[in-house]
Amino acid sequence: PEAVFDLAFYHTNPMPFVNLARELWPGTKHSPTLSHSFLSLLDQKGLLVRNYTQNIDGLEVLAGVSEEKVVECHGHFRTASCISCGIPFDGAETKRKIVEEGEAPCCPKCGGLVKPDIVFFGESLPVRFKNLLHGDLGNRTDLLIVMGTSLKVAPVSLIPEMLNSRTPRILLNKELVGDFAPPGTDGNYRDLFCEGDCDDSVRRFCELMGDGWEEELLAMNEKTRMENGNNDA
């Protein structure tokens, strides 16, 4: 499966990635979950400094989070480029070729294969990651929320460790990961682990916030649901 995201493999056989991309393409089969809508709610209320995500499905943006507030560390499907000469290729045409025709687009300049701007093995992370991270983790951040992750893929997995040691951190996850302190740890003054499903946790968070947060969350999520889509992304 890892070969699907290998540039050399894509160059010789693009179809495995094309078939996967047809399944993953944002807005075709999957709808944002409550967790995605929670990020949008934070953005709407002016509380979201940035959302750093390793997901490539674009569901944060579909949920309503502004593109400026999202750093898609492993890329996204909205833009595309040639893997040979690097020139940009129309994102809508890329979607049409892959999703509707089931083919890899070809570059009109050099004839090379085009792919969505997803980060393949050996490619650098988007420049926005490096440009924004240190500023975001400075005095702008009062709370770090980590959701639904194994925290095993660097450098994104290292973000919680880069944070100021005085800034509180909340982990919404099915298991304890990274360097988060286990519940009951002596001297723990900033880590909170909420074990369980992320959607359940964000709904409980909104319930505790009061002032209509839970109602707003559910309404926002309902607006982004596809009629025949899945909300289990």
XYZ file of C-alpha atoms in Angstrom, residues 64-186:
123
model
C -16.265 25.325 7.028
C -12.813 25.963 8.487
C -11.218 28.752 6.453
C -8.324 27.600 4.275
C -6.120 30.237 5.911
C -6.621 28.555 9.297
C -5.781 25.038 8.060
C -2.297 23.668 7.471
C -2.727 20.386 5.599
C 0.690 18.989 6.402
C 0.462 16.120 3.931
C -1.223 18.114 1.185
C -4.712 18.218 -0.311
C -6.729 17.598 -3.471
C -7.738 21.183 -4.310
C -4.655 21.904 -6.428
C -2.421 19.775 -8.628
C 0.902 19.863 -10.467
C 3.033 17.896 -12.892
C 5.412 15.428 -11.253
C 7.993 16.003 -14.016
C 8.185 19.760 -14.641
C 6.287 20.962 -11.568
C 3.982 23.453 -13.278
C 0.521 23.846 -11.692
C -2.431 22.068 -13.261
C -6.093 23.005 -12.928
C -7.591 21.391 -9.817
C -11.093 21.052 -11.251
C -9.762 19.350 -14.377
C -7.679 17.023 -12.221
C -10.808 16.026 -10.328
C -12.734 15.450 -13.565
C -10.026 13.256 -15.052
C -9.508 11.170 -11.912
C -13.004 10.970 -10.406
C -15.135 10.909 -13.563
C -12.823 9.302 -16.120
C -10.603 7.234 -13.815
C -7.417 8.432 -15.505
C -4.278 10.272 -14.437
C -4.097 13.735 -16.048
C -1.203 14.597 -18.346
C 0.762 17.851 -18.334
C 0.042 20.001 -21.428
C 3.601 21.367 -21.324
C 5.844 18.314 -21.004
C 3.460 15.365 -21.221
C 4.331 14.167 -17.723
C 1.825 12.807 -15.257
C -0.110 15.189 -13.033
C -1.168 14.409 -9.472
C -3.053 16.314 -6.769
C -0.763 18.183 -4.388
C -0.656 15.321 -1.895
C 2.728 14.842 -0.222
C 4.256 11.604 -1.491
C 7.189 9.820 0.158
C 10.367 11.835 -0.304
C 8.544 15.118 -0.943
C 8.825 18.098 1.380
C 5.951 19.238 3.561
C 4.119 22.368 2.380
C 6.100 25.541 3.041
C 3.215 26.887 5.158
C 4.000 24.301 7.822
C 7.473 25.687 8.452
C 6.456 29.320 7.983
C 3.552 29.285 10.445
C 4.366 26.703 13.122
C 6.754 28.543 15.415
C 4.706 31.732 15.377
C 1.508 29.801 16.116
C 3.094 27.967 19.052
C 4.302 31.212 20.603
C 2.236 33.661 22.576
C -0.792 33.222 20.287
C -1.712 29.801 21.711
C -3.521 29.530 25.060
C -4.550 25.872 24.663
C -3.494 22.972 22.434
C -6.148 20.388 21.497
C -4.901 17.119 19.978
C -7.525 14.823 18.465
C -7.661 11.389 16.871
C -4.011 10.581 16.270
C -1.263 8.067 16.976
C 1.348 10.869 17.145
C 3.828 8.632 15.379
C 4.542 10.465 12.122
C 7.133 13.235 12.431
C 7.432 16.164 12.250
C 3.745 16.753 12.971
C 3.854 14.317 15.896
C 6.398 16.583 17.593
C 4.129 19.643 17.745
C 2.838 18.933 21.291
C 6.444 18.732 22.510
C 7.336 22.080 20.896
C 4.679 23.948 22.834
C 5.566 26.258 25.723
C 5.755 24.074 28.843
C 3.230 26.307 30.626
C 0.503 25.992 27.967
C -2.298 23.499 28.769
C -2.858 20.531 26.438
C -5.981 18.408 25.923
C -5.866 14.999 24.222
C -9.154 13.697 22.781
C -8.260 10.176 21.713
C -8.965 6.485 22.163
C -5.516 5.934 23.663
C -2.822 7.883 25.443
C -0.109 8.893 22.970
C 3.028 11.010 22.705
C 4.402 12.601 25.855
C 1.005 13.364 27.385
C 1.037 12.679 31.106
C -1.158 9.742 32.191
C -4.122 10.645 34.428
C -3.103 10.858 38.082
C 0.528 11.646 37.380
C 2.077 13.556 40.269
